[in-house]
Amino acid sequence: MVKHVVYPIDKRLMRWSNGSLNMTVGTGYADSSMLLRCTGARSGKVRDVPVFAFEHDGGWVLMASAGGQERNPAWYHNLKAHPQCALLVPHRGEVSCVAHEAESEERERAWSAANAGYSGYAVYQRPIPVMVLRPEN
């Protein structure tokens, strides 16, 4: 239901409000709910995807958890194929970024930052890729 009902509403609400409003208002996650704009890995089309993003070390961390599903979300594959992206950040607007998958020590620090924002990632039964988005200069 979330994917088919909430996401389409959230995409429009976030774009309309420049990232200030989303469906998580009142849940404690409103400032972590952001809109990722990326390019489709195969289609090449621009995609807007609601994600949880956590501030970390001058950028943002995105966990490719897909809500605990066994496969990674499409946006993960999109960022791997096309790392140039944008993140619509609440109260800041759209920020152009470059994404990369965190590894080793960077992954551990990013994992900790994301888990501080949402502890549910620790219960998933598979390794979760950790993506880091850095603002372009």
Tab-separated table of N, CA and C in Angstrom:
chain	number	residue	atom	x	y	z
A	1	MET	N	0.814	-1.193	0.000
A	1	MET	CA	0.000	0.000	0.000
A	1	MET	C	0.857	1.256	0.000
A	2	VAL	N	1.913	1.254	0.808
A	2	VAL	CA	2.755	2.443	0.905
A	2	VAL	C	3.291	2.833	-0.461
A	3	LYS	N	3.810	1.867	-1.183
A	3	LYS	CA	4.413	2.135	-2.490
A	3	LYS	C	3.395	2.685	-3.493
A	4	HIS	N	2.176	2.182	-3.442
A	4	HIS	CA	1.184	2.542	-4.451
A	4	HIS	C	0.301	3.722	-4.062
A	5	VAL	N	0.202	4.030	-2.782
A	5	VAL	CA	-0.665	5.119	-2.340
A	5	VAL	C	0.135	6.280	-1.755
A	6	VAL	N	0.946	5.989	-0.742
A	6	VAL	CA	1.653	7.051	-0.032
A	6	VAL	C	2.750	7.677	-0.892
A	7	TYR	N	3.565	6.872	-1.586
A	7	TYR	CA	4.673	7.419	-2.369
A	7	TYR	C	4.224	8.410	-3.436
A	8	PRO	N	3.190	8.107	-4.232
A	8	PRO	CA	2.761	9.091	-5.231
A	8	PRO	C	2.294	10.410	-4.602
A	9	ILE	N	1.600	10.311	-3.468
A	9	ILE	CA	1.164	11.534	-2.781
A	9	ILE	C	2.380	12.274	-2.233
A	10	ASP	N	3.284	11.533	-1.599
A	10	ASP	CA	4.474	12.132	-0.999
A	10	ASP	C	5.336	12.837	-2.044
A	11	LYS	N	5.516	12.228	-3.206
A	11	LYS	CA	6.330	12.845	-4.251
A	11	LYS	C	5.779	14.210	-4.640
A	12	ARG	N	4.472	14.269	-4.836
A	12	ARG	CA	3.847	15.540	-5.227
A	12	ARG	C	3.893	16.556	-4.091
A	13	LEU	N	3.588	16.115	-2.878
A	13	LEU	CA	3.586	17.002	-1.712
A	13	LEU	C	4.985	17.569	-1.455
A	14	MET	N	5.996	16.730	-1.533
A	14	MET	CA	7.361	17.186	-1.294
A	14	MET	C	7.819	18.156	-2.385
A	15	ARG	N	7.530	17.839	-3.637
A	15	ARG	CA	7.935	18.705	-4.739
A	15	ARG	C	7.208	20.045	-4.635
A	16	TRP	N	5.900	20.019	-4.336
A	16	TRP	CA	5.096	21.229	-4.221
A	16	TRP	C	5.580	22.124	-3.088
A	17	SER	N	5.986	21.526	-1.964
A	17	SER	CA	6.382	22.301	-0.780
A	17	SER	C	7.893	22.538	-0.701
A	18	ASN	N	8.618	22.181	-1.761
A	18	ASN	CA	10.080	22.312	-1.780
A	18	ASN	C	10.720	21.524	-0.641
A	19	GLY	N	10.140	20.369	-0.324
A	19	GLY	CA	10.696	19.475	0.675
A	19	GLY	C	10.242	19.722	2.102
A	20	SER	N	9.422	20.742	2.321
A	20	SER	CA	9.019	21.086	3.691
A	20	SER	C	7.887	20.214	4.229
A	21	LEU	N	7.066	19.630	3.361
A	21	LEU	CA	5.951	18.800	3.802
A	21	LEU	C	6.078	17.401	3.214
A	22	ASN	N	5.696	16.407	4.022
A	22	ASN	CA	5.672	15.032	3.550
A	22	ASN	C	4.718	14.235	4.426
A	23	MET	N	4.502	12.991	4.061
A	23	MET	CA	3.528	12.155	4.758
A	23	MET	C	4.008	11.682	6.132
A	24	THR	N	5.255	11.953	6.492
A	24	THR	CA	5.765	11.516	7.792
A	24	THR	C	5.666	12.606	8.854
A	25	VAL	N	5.074	13.753	8.522
A	25	VAL	CA	4.920	14.828	9.502
A	25	VAL	C	4.175	14.274	10.717
A	26	GLY	N	4.728	14.511	11.900
A	26	GLY	CA	4.117	14.036	13.132
A	26	GLY	C	4.624	12.673	13.591
A	27	THR	N	5.488	12.043	12.788
A	27	THR	CA	6.004	10.721	13.157
A	27	THR	C	7.384	10.782	13.796
A	28	GLY	N	8.024	11.930	13.735
A	28	GLY	CA	9.392	12.050	14.224
A	28	GLY	C	10.432	11.823	13.141
A	29	TYR	N	9.979	11.477	11.929
A	29	TYR	CA	10.907	11.223	10.816
A	29	TYR	C	10.797	12.262	9.712
A	30	ALA	N	10.064	13.324	9.939
A	30	ALA	CA	9.801	14.305	8.886
A	30	ALA	C	11.079	14.915	8.328
A	31	ASP	N	12.060	15.205	9.161
A	31	ASP	CA	13.298	15.810	8.666
A	31	ASP	C	14.211	14.805	7.971
A	32	SER	N	13.925	13.524	8.105
A	32	SER	CA	14.710	12.494	7.417
A	32	SER	C	14.044	12.044	6.126
A	33	SER	N	12.795	12.401	5.939
A	33	SER	CA	12.065	12.016	4.740
A	33	SER	C	12.379	13.028	3.638
A	34	MET	N	13.023	12.549	2.578
A	34	MET	CA	13.474	13.419	1.499
A	34	MET	C	13.112	12.812	0.154
A	35	LEU	N	13.265	13.609	-0.876
A	35	LEU	CA	12.940	13.162	-2.221
A	35	LEU	C	14.226	13.058	-3.031
A	36	LEU	N	14.551	11.844	-3.453
A	36	LEU	CA	15.728	11.577	-4.261
A	36	LEU	C	15.345	11.682	-5.726
A	37	ARG	N	16.088	12.465	-6.471
A	37	ARG	CA	15.894	12.537	-7.925
A	37	ARG	C	17.115	11.867	-8.559
A	38	CYS	N	16.853	10.767	-9.270
A	38	CYS	CA	17.940	10.011	-9.883
A	38	CYS	C	17.540	9.616	-11.300
A	39	THR	N	18.497	9.088	-12.027
A	39	THR	CA	18.269	8.655	-13.409
A	39	THR	C	18.157	7.138	-13.441
A	40	GLY	N	17.131	6.648	-14.114
A	40	GLY	CA	16.908	5.211	-14.208
A	40	GLY	C	18.096	4.487	-14.807
A	41	ALA	N	18.490	3.377	-14.202
A	41	ALA	CA	19.660	2.619	-14.646
A	41	ALA	C	19.501	2.119	-16.075
A	42	ARG	N	18.331	1.639	-16.417
A	42	ARG	CA	18.096	1.109	-17.763
A	42	ARG	C	17.340	2.080	-18.653
A	43	SER	N	16.347	2.752	-18.077
A	43	SER	CA	15.489	3.608	-18.895
A	43	SER	C	16.115	4.960	-19.218
A	44	GLY	N	16.975	5.448	-18.328
A	44	GLY	CA	17.545	6.784	-18.507
A	44	GLY	C	16.571	7.896	-18.141
A	45	LYS	N	15.390	7.530	-17.650
A	45	LYS	CA	14.382	8.530	-17.273
A	45	LYS	C	14.656	9.055	-15.863
A	46	VAL	N	14.285	10.319	-15.635
A	46	VAL	CA	14.443	10.916	-14.312
A	46	VAL	C	13.360	10.351	-13.401
A	47	ARG	N	13.761	9.933	-12.223
A	47	ARG	CA	12.849	9.338	-11.239
A	47	ARG	C	12.908	10.130	-9.939
A	48	ASP	N	11.756	10.398	-9.340
A	48	ASP	CA	11.653	10.980	-8.009
A	48	ASP	C	11.203	9.884	-7.057
A	49	VAL	N	11.973	9.665	-5.994
A	49	VAL	CA	11.705	8.575	-5.075
A	49	VAL	C	11.778	9.075	-3.638
A	50	PRO	N	10.701	8.940	-2.851
A	50	PRO	CA	10.786	9.276	-1.426
A	50	PRO	C	11.718	8.294	-0.715
A	51	VAL	N	12.635	8.836	0.073
A	51	VAL	CA	13.596	8.013	0.821
A	51	VAL	C	13.800	8.622	2.203
A	52	PHE	N	14.331	7.814	3.108
A	52	PHE	CA	14.843	8.334	4.366
A	52	PHE	C	16.328	8.588	4.146
A	53	ALA	N	16.762	9.798	4.441
A	53	ALA	CA	18.170	10.168	4.310
A	53	ALA	C	18.603	10.811	5.621
A	54	PHE	N	19.770	10.422	6.079
A	54	PHE	CA	20.256	10.884	7.376
A	54	PHE	C	21.530	11.692	7.184
A	55	GLU	N	21.551	12.889	7.769
A	55	GLU	CA	22.740	13.740	7.657
A	55	GLU	C	23.930	13.052	8.299
A	56	HIS	N	25.061	13.164	7.589
A	56	HIS	CA	26.286	12.540	8.106
A	56	HIS	C	27.490	13.127	7.391
A	57	ASP	N	28.414	13.672	8.151
A	57	ASP	CA	29.716	14.070	7.637
A	57	ASP	C	29.623	14.975	6.404
A	58	GLY	N	28.732	15.961	6.451
A	58	GLY	CA	28.600	16.911	5.355
A	58	GLY	C	27.769	16.429	4.181
A	59	GLY	N	27.181	15.250	4.288
A	59	GLY	CA	26.336	14.706	3.227
A	59	GLY	C	25.174	13.956	3.841
A	60	TRP	N	24.686	12.936	3.135
A	60	TRP	CA	23.550	12.152	3.606
A	60	TRP	C	23.805	10.671	3.379
A	61	VAL	N	23.217	9.869	4.244
A	61	VAL	CA	23.296	8.417	4.150
A	61	VAL	C	21.924	7.886	3.764
A	62	LEU	N	21.884	7.003	2.776
A	62	LEU	CA	20.665	6.304	2.382
A	62	LEU	C	20.909	4.812	2.536
A	63	MET	N	19.991	4.137	3.197
A	63	MET	CA	20.099	2.696	3.401
A	63	MET	C	19.241	1.989	2.345
A	64	ALA	N	19.847	1.117	1.570
A	64	ALA	CA	19.132	0.400	0.506
A	64	ALA	C	18.440	-0.829	1.080
A	65	SER	N	17.566	-0.593	2.037
A	65	SER	CA	16.918	-1.698	2.753
A	65	SER	C	15.656	-2.196	2.074
A	66	ALA	N	15.024	-1.385	1.260
A	66	ALA	CA	13.771	-1.750	0.596
A	66	ALA	C	12.738	-2.252	1.594
A	67	GLY	N	12.729	-1.642	2.771
A	67	GLY	CA	11.751	-2.023	3.789
A	67	GLY	C	11.902	-3.459	4.257
A	68	GLY	N	13.108	-3.998	4.163
A	68	GLY	CA	13.358	-5.369	4.611
A	68	GLY	C	13.177	-6.426	3.547
A	69	GLN	N	12.834	-6.028	2.325
A	69	GLN	CA	12.683	-7.010	1.253
A	69	GLN	C	14.026	-7.664	0.932
A	70	GLU	N	13.976	-8.761	0.206
A	70	GLU	CA	15.197	-9.506	-0.096
A	70	GLU	C	16.063	-8.870	-1.177
A	71	ARG	N	15.505	-7.978	-1.956
A	71	ARG	CA	16.315	-7.353	-3.001
A	71	ARG	C	16.458	-5.855	-2.736
A	72	ASN	N	17.446	-5.275	-3.354
A	72	ASN	CA	17.707	-3.850	-3.175
A	72	ASN	C	16.684	-3.021	-3.947
A	73	PRO	N	16.402	-1.815	-3.468
A	73	PRO	CA	15.434	-0.961	-4.169
A	73	PRO	C	15.982	-0.486	-5.516
A	74	ALA	N	15.094	-0.125	-6.411
A	74	ALA	CA	15.502	0.321	-7.749
A	74	ALA	C	16.423	1.536	-7.677
A	75	TRP	N	16.173	2.441	-6.733
A	75	TRP	CA	17.004	3.646	-6.668
A	75	TRP	C	18.475	3.304	-6.398
A	76	TYR	N	18.739	2.207	-5.692
A	76	TYR	CA	20.116	1.779	-5.443
A	76	TYR	C	20.809	1.471	-6.776
A	77	HIS	N	20.151	0.705	-7.631
A	77	HIS	CA	20.710	0.362	-8.940
A	77	HIS	C	20.854	1.611	-9.806
A	78	ASN	N	19.886	2.523	-9.680
A	78	ASN	CA	19.956	3.777	-10.436
A	78	ASN	C	21.193	4.587	-10.042
A	79	LEU	N	21.446	4.705	-8.734
A	79	LEU	CA	22.604	5.473	-8.266
A	79	LEU	C	23.924	4.795	-8.625
A	80	LYS	N	23.947	3.463	-8.632
A	80	LYS	CA	25.163	2.754	-9.029
A	80	LYS	C	25.480	3.023	-10.504
A	81	ALA	N	24.439	3.079	-11.337
A	81	ALA	CA	24.624	3.312	-12.767
A	81	ALA	C	24.852	4.788	-13.084
A	82	HIS	N	24.177	5.665	-12.353
A	82	HIS	CA	24.239	7.113	-12.600
A	82	HIS	C	24.369	7.837	-11.260
A	83	PRO	N	25.580	8.034	-10.763
A	83	PRO	CA	25.756	8.609	-9.425
A	83	PRO	C	25.358	10.083	-9.287
A	84	GLN	N	25.240	10.811	-10.389
A	84	GLN	CA	24.776	12.206	-10.319
A	84	GLN	C	23.305	12.176	-9.933
A	85	CYS	N	22.936	12.905	-8.886
A	85	CYS	CA	21.561	12.895	-8.416
A	85	CYS	C	21.266	14.204	-7.691
A	86	ALA	N	20.070	14.307	-7.156
A	86	ALA	CA	19.700	15.468	-6.340
A	86	ALA	C	18.851	14.974	-5.184
A	87	LEU	N	18.932	15.686	-4.079
A	87	LEU	CA	18.155	15.360	-2.898
A	87	LEU	C	17.390	16.599	-2.491
A	88	LEU	N	16.063	16.472	-2.374
A	88	LEU	CA	15.226	17.572	-1.925
A	88	LEU	C	15.188	17.515	-0.402
A	89	VAL	N	15.893	18.443	0.227
A	89	VAL	CA	16.107	18.447	1.670
A	89	VAL	C	15.134	19.405	2.340
A	90	PRO	N	14.416	18.961	3.376
A	90	PRO	CA	13.473	19.855	4.059
A	90	PRO	C	14.145	21.149	4.523
A	91	HIS	N	13.481	22.244	4.277
A	91	HIS	CA	13.911	23.584	4.705
A	91	HIS	C	15.218	24.037	4.057
A	92	ARG	N	15.666	23.332	3.040
A	92	ARG	CA	16.909	23.710	2.348
A	92	ARG	C	16.743	23.728	0.843
A	93	GLY	N	15.857	22.884	0.334
A	93	GLY	CA	15.643	22.808	-1.104
A	93	GLY	C	16.447	21.700	-1.747
A	94	GLU	N	16.535	21.757	-3.070
A	94	GLU	CA	17.194	20.693	-3.819
A	94	GLU	C	18.707	20.892	-3.823
A	95	VAL	N	19.423	19.817	-3.515
A	95	VAL	CA	20.878	19.830	-3.454
A	95	VAL	C	21.411	18.819	-4.467
A	96	SER	N	22.233	19.284	-5.413
A	96	SER	CA	22.871	18.374	-6.371
A	96	SER	C	23.940	17.576	-5.655
A	97	CYS	N	23.958	16.271	-5.902
A	97	CYS	CA	24.867	15.378	-5.186
A	97	CYS	C	25.504	14.363	-6.126
A	98	VAL	N	26.531	13.723	-5.611
A	98	VAL	CA	27.141	12.565	-6.247
A	98	VAL	C	27.101	11.437	-5.230
A	99	ALA	N	26.629	10.273	-5.657
A	99	ALA	CA	26.458	9.128	-4.756
A	99	ALA	C	27.564	8.104	-4.946
A	100	HIS	N	27.876	7.412	-3.859
A	100	HIS	CA	28.764	6.257	-3.931
A	100	HIS	C	28.388	5.292	-2.812
A	101	GLU	N	28.738	4.027	-3.018
A	101	GLU	CA	28.461	3.025	-1.988
A	101	GLU	C	29.585	3.042	-0.959
A	102	ALA	N	29.207	3.161	0.298
A	102	ALA	CA	30.192	3.200	1.379
A	102	ALA	C	30.748	1.800	1.629
A	103	GLU	N	32.035	1.741	1.927
A	103	GLU	CA	32.687	0.474	2.219
A	103	GLU	C	33.565	0.617	3.456
A	104	SER	N	33.864	-0.475	4.076
A	104	SER	CA	34.730	-0.636	5.251
A	104	SER	C	34.440	0.399	6.346
A	105	GLU	N	35.420	1.197	6.726
A	105	GLU	CA	35.240	2.123	7.849
A	105	GLU	C	34.183	3.184	7.571
A	106	GLU	N	34.146	3.690	6.342
A	106	GLU	CA	33.128	4.681	5.996
A	106	GLU	C	31.736	4.071	6.148
A	107	ARG	N	31.591	2.818	5.740
A	107	ARG	CA	30.305	2.141	5.867
A	107	ARG	C	29.893	2.018	7.335
A	108	GLU	N	30.817	1.670	8.189
A	108	GLU	CA	30.509	1.531	9.616
A	108	GLU	C	30.047	2.854	10.222
A	109	ARG	N	30.734	3.942	9.887
A	109	ARG	CA	30.337	5.266	10.399
A	109	ARG	C	28.970	5.677	9.853
A	110	ALA	N	28.752	5.450	8.554
A	110	ALA	CA	27.478	5.809	7.931
A	110	ALA	C	26.345	4.944	8.493
A	111	TRP	N	26.620	3.650	8.690
A	111	TRP	CA	25.633	2.733	9.274
A	111	TRP	C	25.207	3.247	10.652
A	112	SER	N	26.168	3.640	11.457
A	112	SER	CA	25.873	4.148	12.801
A	112	SER	C	25.027	5.411	12.739
A	113	ALA	N	25.345	6.303	11.816
A	113	ALA	CA	24.575	7.550	11.675
A	113	ALA	C	23.134	7.247	11.288
A	114	ALA	N	22.930	6.322	10.350
A	114	ALA	CA	21.575	5.973	9.920
A	114	ALA	C	20.815	5.277	11.037
A	115	ASN	N	21.474	4.396	11.765
A	115	ASN	CA	20.809	3.692	12.867
A	115	ASN	C	20.465	4.609	14.027
A	116	ALA	N	21.210	5.692	14.174
A	116	ALA	CA	20.858	6.677	15.193
A	116	ALA	C	19.544	7.363	14.828
A	117	GLY	N	19.268	7.479	13.524
A	117	GLY	CA	18.026	8.090	13.059
A	117	GLY	C	16.854	7.126	13.004
A	118	TYR	N	17.157	5.862	12.752
A	118	TYR	CA	16.118	4.836	12.676
A	118	TYR	C	16.732	3.491	13.035
A	119	SER	N	16.414	2.967	14.183
A	119	SER	CA	17.049	1.746	14.675
A	119	SER	C	16.530	0.472	14.005
A	120	GLY	N	15.509	0.550	13.195
A	120	GLY	CA	14.916	-0.620	12.556
A	120	GLY	C	15.818	-1.331	11.564
A	121	TYR	N	16.844	-0.651	11.044
A	121	TYR	CA	17.723	-1.291	10.063
A	121	TYR	C	18.443	-2.503	10.646
A	122	ALA	N	18.708	-2.482	11.926
A	122	ALA	CA	19.478	-3.558	12.562
A	122	ALA	C	18.753	-4.897	12.563
A	123	VAL	N	17.442	-4.918	12.383
A	123	VAL	CA	16.693	-6.176	12.449
A	123	VAL	C	16.543	-6.875	11.096
A	124	TYR	N	16.926	-6.194	10.006
A	124	TYR	CA	16.781	-6.824	8.697
A	124	TYR	C	17.721	-8.001	8.564
A	125	GLN	N	17.284	-9.019	7.850
A	125	GLN	CA	17.988	-10.299	7.785
A	125	GLN	C	18.933	-10.430	6.589
A	126	ARG	N	19.398	-9.330	6.067
A	126	ARG	CA	20.338	-9.389	4.947
A	126	ARG	C	21.284	-8.201	5.027
A	127	PRO	N	22.429	-8.310	4.370
A	127	PRO	CA	23.329	-7.151	4.325
A	127	PRO	C	22.668	-6.005	3.555
A	128	ILE	N	22.703	-4.829	4.101
A	128	ILE	CA	22.061	-3.676	3.474
A	128	ILE	C	23.133	-2.759	2.897
A	129	PRO	N	23.089	-2.500	1.590
A	129	PRO	CA	24.029	-1.539	1.013
A	129	PRO	C	23.786	-0.139	1.606
A	130	VAL	N	24.878	0.578	1.818
A	130	VAL	CA	24.817	1.921	2.385
A	130	VAL	C	25.341	2.892	1.341
A	131	MET	N	24.487	3.824	0.921
A	131	MET	CA	24.881	4.821	-0.073
A	131	MET	C	25.124	6.155	0.611
A	132	VAL	N	26.156	6.830	0.191
A	132	VAL	CA	26.495	8.150	0.709
A	132	VAL	C	26.338	9.158	-0.425
A	133	LEU	N	25.625	10.233	-0.153
A	133	LEU	CA	25.447	11.311	-1.109
A	133	LEU	C	26.229	12.516	-0.620
A	134	ARG	N	27.097	13.030	-1.467
A	134	ARG	CA	27.895	14.207	-1.154
A	134	ARG	C	27.450	15.360	-2.053
A	135	PRO	N	27.248	16.537	-1.466
A	135	PRO	CA	26.886	17.699	-2.300
A	135	PRO	C	27.986	18.008	-3.304
A	136	GLU	N	27.571	18.398	-4.496
A	136	GLU	CA	28.536	18.831	-5.508
A	136	GLU	C	28.987	20.242	-5.159
A	137	ASN	N	30.235	20.537	-5.459
A	137	ASN	CA	30.742	21.897	-5.178
A	137	ASN	C	30.435	22.835	-6.295
